[in-house]
């Protein structure tokens, strides 16, 4: 193959074949080209090879596997193998990616999920102020809070931004988280958003076991679910051992991006299954489901809806939708890209996103935009940090 | 290798079947297509594919990233397909032939005589490819159908590029011997 072809070299079929495949060097090609010009027989041989090659390429039948079944079989086989080898559930030996180590060292899963839940509250309140789906989430959060007044205060973006501006956003989010779980009426006291210590107090209400339940078990009704967050001992422990008492650095664990995925109600199960199937790409995945409204919740929701309608008429489908599922997780840009690519393949889902950008100086949450029609591919990736909390809100529309 | 692939490979090597699924999904259709052309039987192709992917998972920690992941995966799968063929020596059934060409099995001469339709031409072609020895057939498939260059084929089949060139040429000569007379006799085929 590496024998150089010189002008006196006999051009055989093998060389012609390689010429046809563009596998000769530039000088070799020149020699063959010259020979072709001088030899009708060579040209004919080349033409014959080309006909055969073209025929194969044109007529080749394309076969498609039953991809889903095939992958399922392989993955099942792998899981069985993992179980037999490790004697434990697969993935339990999966390490948190390098990008996540900073987090891992400072915080561990219970605290992270607690923070994540809090961030969800902030995200939801900030970016969907006129959305019925937000109303539902708020209602759920307010379920165990003492008063509608506190709910109203939290909903107020101006107040929230003000609060965030006075204290690290993470801490504000943590305070929200406490309220979200219904622990001790933290949400009722909106000052918690501004007080980092209060966040820790609320976060102290979380146990690892209950947190795991929240992440894995099927969603429970709001009231049941509400009790699954703040349990004091776990966070007391995590505060000591995980460094929660240390000030957050500039890579504060705050959600940056929210994805809204709109699907038809009938497509919801498939999409959720898809996200669940790829939760290895994310850390600390947590799912919530809004399953319905109690009487009090409904009233509150209606109150909120009326207020929304008055202040700003509904402009898009989101506002008429219901947040059926909220999936929150922590990821990095590359893993997120993979997940988004998977989700984008689902024709039923229309991805749109909201940005939350943290100000470098102010270390606070800022609403960058709320363009629900913006396509994911247009996202400004520079705003996505390597360690980032993302929120996926799956919104089912009729 | 893309960063995404690196990360997925790392996670899969550490035990994540889901990462592995994401890793292989982009290649499954293409790989299956190749295996179908080599094995000419859907069931066999599926069997080999499943085993090849499982083996790839088990061997992930040996993947050093020196070649493209696609090439590495192909190497495992194609070699398994060739071994499978050697061991099973399958006979292409009527149904398999039908699936390969998308039509009823037809007599080659008769097909040429009526060769005006694409499917009939495909039947002739696939019949001709089917007569090649497996080492020639795999090279023809990787080159003409998969569009692999000589180096990639060499890597997948664990042979030298020079061997690829000579085998490919011989495979083409054999095909030419089978097809050209028919094509010349019925120019509408070409």
mmCIF file of C-alpha atoms in Angstrom, chain B residues 26-181:
data_model
loop_
_atom_site.group_PDB
_atom_site.id
_atom_site.type_symbol
_atom_site.label_atom_id
_atom_site.label_comp_id
_atom_site.label_asym_id
_atom_site.label_seq_id
_atom_site.Cartn_x
_atom_site.Cartn_y
_atom_site.Cartn_z
ATOM 1 C CA UNK B 26 -26.479 7.189 18.102
ATOM 2 C CA UNK B 27 -24.788 4.163 16.567
ATOM 3 C CA UNK B 28 -27.346 1.422 16.901
ATOM 4 C CA UNK B 29 -29.167 1.960 13.616
ATOM 5 C CA UNK B 30 -26.024 2.155 11.566
ATOM 6 C CA UNK B 31 -24.449 -0.757 13.317
ATOM 7 C CA UNK B 32 -27.520 -2.873 12.908
ATOM 8 C CA UNK B 33 -27.616 -2.045 9.222
ATOM 9 C CA UNK B 34 -24.065 -3.272 8.826
ATOM 10 C CA UNK B 35 -24.755 -6.451 10.755
ATOM 11 C CA UNK B 36 -27.797 -7.119 8.613
ATOM 12 C CA UNK B 37 -25.705 -6.862 5.483
ATOM 13 C CA UNK B 38 -23.097 -9.181 6.903
ATOM 14 C CA UNK B 39 -25.448 -11.726 8.401
ATOM 15 C CA UNK B 40 -28.408 -11.326 6.064
ATOM 16 C CA UNK B 41 -30.780 -12.378 8.788
ATOM 17 C CA UNK B 42 -32.623 -10.123 11.187
ATOM 18 C CA UNK B 43 -32.673 -12.543 14.073
ATOM 19 C CA UNK B 44 -28.982 -13.213 13.776
ATOM 20 C CA UNK B 45 -28.234 -9.516 13.465
ATOM 21 C CA UNK B 46 -30.252 -8.779 16.578
ATOM 22 C CA UNK B 47 -28.568 -11.565 18.509
ATOM 23 C CA UNK B 48 -25.122 -10.437 17.503
ATOM 24 C CA UNK B 49 -25.963 -6.820 18.136
ATOM 25 C CA UNK B 50 -27.171 -7.506 21.648
ATOM 26 C CA UNK B 51 -24.147 -9.583 22.475
ATOM 27 C CA UNK B 52 -21.816 -7.089 20.887
ATOM 28 C CA UNK B 53 -23.244 -4.187 22.841
ATOM 29 C CA UNK B 54 -23.111 -6.159 26.045
ATOM 30 C CA UNK B 55 -19.529 -7.122 25.362
ATOM 31 C CA UNK B 56 -18.706 -3.528 24.585
ATOM 32 C CA UNK B 57 -20.115 -2.551 27.964
ATOM 33 C CA UNK B 58 -17.974 -5.161 29.698
ATOM 34 C CA UNK B 59 -14.892 -4.024 27.823
ATOM 35 C CA UNK B 60 -15.433 -0.318 28.223
ATOM 36 C CA UNK B 61 -12.590 0.009 30.663
ATOM 37 C CA UNK B 62 -10.240 -1.227 27.960
ATOM 38 C CA UNK B 63 -11.242 1.525 25.587
ATOM 39 C CA UNK B 64 -8.400 3.981 25.553
ATOM 40 C CA UNK B 65 -9.825 6.544 23.211
ATOM 41 C CA UNK B 66 -7.125 5.952 20.621
ATOM 42 C CA UNK B 67 -9.726 5.312 17.973
ATOM 43 C CA UNK B 68 -13.185 6.712 17.585
ATOM 44 C CA UNK B 69 -15.703 5.062 19.856
ATOM 45 C CA UNK B 70 -17.725 4.233 16.776
ATOM 46 C CA UNK B 71 -14.799 2.351 15.271
ATOM 47 C CA UNK B 72 -14.140 0.542 18.509
ATOM 48 C CA UNK B 73 -17.766 -0.504 18.782
ATOM 49 C CA UNK B 74 -17.803 -1.618 15.164
ATOM 50 C CA UNK B 75 -14.728 -3.676 15.647
ATOM 51 C CA UNK B 76 -16.393 -5.653 18.379
ATOM 52 C CA UNK B 77 -19.673 -6.055 16.523
ATOM 53 C CA UNK B 78 -18.304 -6.881 13.080
ATOM 54 C CA UNK B 79 -15.867 -9.397 14.442
ATOM 55 C CA UNK B 80 -18.633 -11.033 16.412
ATOM 56 C CA UNK B 81 -20.792 -11.106 13.309
ATOM 57 C CA UNK B 82 -18.045 -12.768 11.316
ATOM 58 C CA UNK B 83 -17.480 -15.306 14.070
ATOM 59 C CA UNK B 84 -21.190 -15.904 14.248
ATOM 60 C CA UNK B 85 -21.349 -16.585 10.564
ATOM 61 C CA UNK B 86 -18.439 -18.930 10.704
ATOM 62 C CA UNK B 87 -19.998 -20.841 13.548
ATOM 63 C CA UNK B 88 -23.585 -20.873 12.387
ATOM 64 C CA UNK B 89 -23.087 -21.004 8.634
ATOM 65 C CA UNK B 90 -26.620 -19.768 8.188
ATOM 66 C CA UNK B 91 -28.548 -20.394 5.060
ATOM 67 C CA UNK B 92 -30.481 -17.424 3.861
ATOM 68 C CA UNK B 93 -34.109 -18.328 4.010
ATOM 69 C CA UNK B 94 -36.781 -17.107 1.681
ATOM 70 C CA UNK B 95 -38.070 -14.731 4.300
ATOM 71 C CA UNK B 96 -34.624 -13.381 4.969
ATOM 72 C CA UNK B 97 -33.984 -12.873 1.299
ATOM 73 C CA UNK B 98 -37.269 -11.088 1.039
ATOM 74 C CA UNK B 99 -36.299 -8.786 3.847
ATOM 75 C CA UNK B 100 -32.895 -8.116 2.369
ATOM 76 C CA UNK B 101 -34.303 -6.969 -0.931
ATOM 77 C CA UNK B 102 -37.760 -5.878 0.037
ATOM 78 C CA UNK B 103 -39.459 -8.215 -2.389
ATOM 79 C CA UNK B 104 -40.157 -11.795 -3.211
ATOM 80 C CA UNK B 105 -37.185 -13.955 -3.942
ATOM 81 C CA UNK B 106 -36.615 -14.168 -7.636
ATOM 82 C CA UNK B 107 -34.464 -16.117 -9.914
ATOM 83 C CA UNK B 108 -31.419 -14.100 -10.846
ATOM 84 C CA UNK B 109 -31.731 -14.651 -14.563
ATOM 85 C CA UNK B 110 -35.379 -13.937 -14.476
ATOM 86 C CA UNK B 111 -34.724 -10.838 -12.457
ATOM 87 C CA UNK B 112 -32.248 -9.600 -14.988
ATOM 88 C CA UNK B 113 -34.635 -10.329 -17.753
ATOM 89 C CA UNK B 114 -37.206 -8.149 -16.100
ATOM 90 C CA UNK B 115 -34.776 -5.888 -14.451
ATOM 91 C CA UNK B 116 -36.411 -2.551 -14.712
ATOM 92 C CA UNK B 117 -37.318 -2.029 -11.145
ATOM 93 C CA UNK B 118 -35.024 -0.891 -8.453
ATOM 94 C CA UNK B 119 -35.996 -3.689 -6.141
ATOM 95 C CA UNK B 120 -35.165 -6.255 -8.702
ATOM 96 C CA UNK B 121 -31.789 -4.717 -9.238
ATOM 97 C CA UNK B 122 -31.295 -4.747 -5.533
ATOM 98 C CA UNK B 123 -32.168 -8.412 -5.438
ATOM 99 C CA UNK B 124 -29.538 -9.169 -8.039
ATOM 100 C CA UNK B 125 -26.981 -7.104 -6.267
ATOM 101 C CA UNK B 126 -27.616 -8.619 -2.866
ATOM 102 C CA UNK B 127 -27.557 -12.071 -4.320
ATOM 103 C CA UNK B 128 -24.178 -11.297 -5.799
ATOM 104 C CA UNK B 129 -22.852 -9.865 -2.565
ATOM 105 C CA UNK B 130 -24.214 -12.884 -0.774
ATOM 106 C CA UNK B 131 -21.996 -15.122 -2.820
ATOM 107 C CA UNK B 132 -18.840 -13.373 -1.652
ATOM 108 C CA UNK B 133 -16.766 -14.913 1.059
ATOM 109 C CA UNK B 134 -17.255 -13.234 4.403
ATOM 110 C CA UNK B 135 -13.917 -11.460 4.354
ATOM 111 C CA UNK B 136 -14.752 -9.886 1.030
ATOM 112 C CA UNK B 137 -18.326 -9.189 1.920
ATOM 113 C CA UNK B 138 -17.461 -7.432 5.157
ATOM 114 C CA UNK B 139 -14.984 -5.218 3.356
ATOM 115 C CA UNK B 140 -17.449 -4.365 0.597
ATOM 116 C CA UNK B 141 -20.105 -3.525 3.177
ATOM 117 C CA UNK B 142 -17.814 -1.378 5.278
ATOM 118 C CA UNK B 143 -16.519 0.462 2.251
ATOM 119 C CA UNK B 144 -19.514 0.795 -0.031
ATOM 120 C CA UNK B 145 -22.387 0.853 2.405
ATOM 121 C CA UNK B 146 -20.804 2.308 5.511
ATOM 122 C CA UNK B 147 -18.412 4.541 3.622
ATOM 123 C CA UNK B 148 -15.496 3.717 5.878
ATOM 124 C CA UNK B 149 -12.026 4.614 4.653
ATOM 125 C CA UNK B 150 -9.282 2.052 4.424
ATOM 126 C CA UNK B 151 -7.738 2.887 7.767
ATOM 127 C CA UNK B 152 -11.035 2.541 9.576
ATOM 128 C CA UNK B 153 -11.781 -0.738 7.859
ATOM 129 C CA UNK B 154 -8.321 -1.932 8.764
ATOM 130 C CA UNK B 155 -8.925 -1.050 12.378
ATOM 131 C CA UNK B 156 -12.331 -2.677 12.510
ATOM 132 C CA UNK B 157 -11.159 -5.882 10.880
ATOM 133 C CA UNK B 158 -7.735 -5.899 12.497
ATOM 134 C CA UNK B 159 -5.893 -6.084 9.240
ATOM 135 C CA UNK B 160 -3.500 -3.753 7.481
ATOM 136 C CA UNK B 161 -4.588 -1.013 5.126
ATOM 137 C CA UNK B 162 -2.711 -2.786 2.340
ATOM 138 C CA UNK B 163 -4.750 -5.891 2.959
ATOM 139 C CA UNK B 164 -7.897 -3.825 2.873
ATOM 140 C CA UNK B 165 -6.921 -2.450 -0.488
ATOM 141 C CA UNK B 166 -6.116 -5.786 -2.036
ATOM 142 C CA UNK B 167 -9.158 -7.555 -0.580
ATOM 143 C CA UNK B 168 -11.427 -4.775 -1.615
ATOM 144 C CA UNK B 169 -10.150 -4.934 -5.105
ATOM 145 C CA UNK B 170 -10.594 -8.692 -5.260
ATOM 146 C CA UNK B 171 -14.100 -8.359 -3.880
ATOM 147 C CA UNK B 172 -14.899 -5.842 -6.581
ATOM 148 C CA UNK B 173 -13.461 -8.096 -9.226
ATOM 149 C CA UNK B 174 -15.694 -10.899 -8.076
ATOM 150 C CA UNK B 175 -18.735 -8.667 -8.079
ATOM 151 C CA UNK B 176 -17.781 -7.344 -11.451
ATOM 152 C CA UNK B 177 -17.565 -10.867 -12.764
ATOM 153 C CA UNK B 178 -21.055 -11.618 -11.534
ATOM 154 C CA UNK B 179 -22.750 -8.352 -12.283
ATOM 155 C CA UNK B 180 -21.139 -6.751 -15.286
ATOM 156 C CA UNK B 181 -22.286 -9.337 -17.800
#
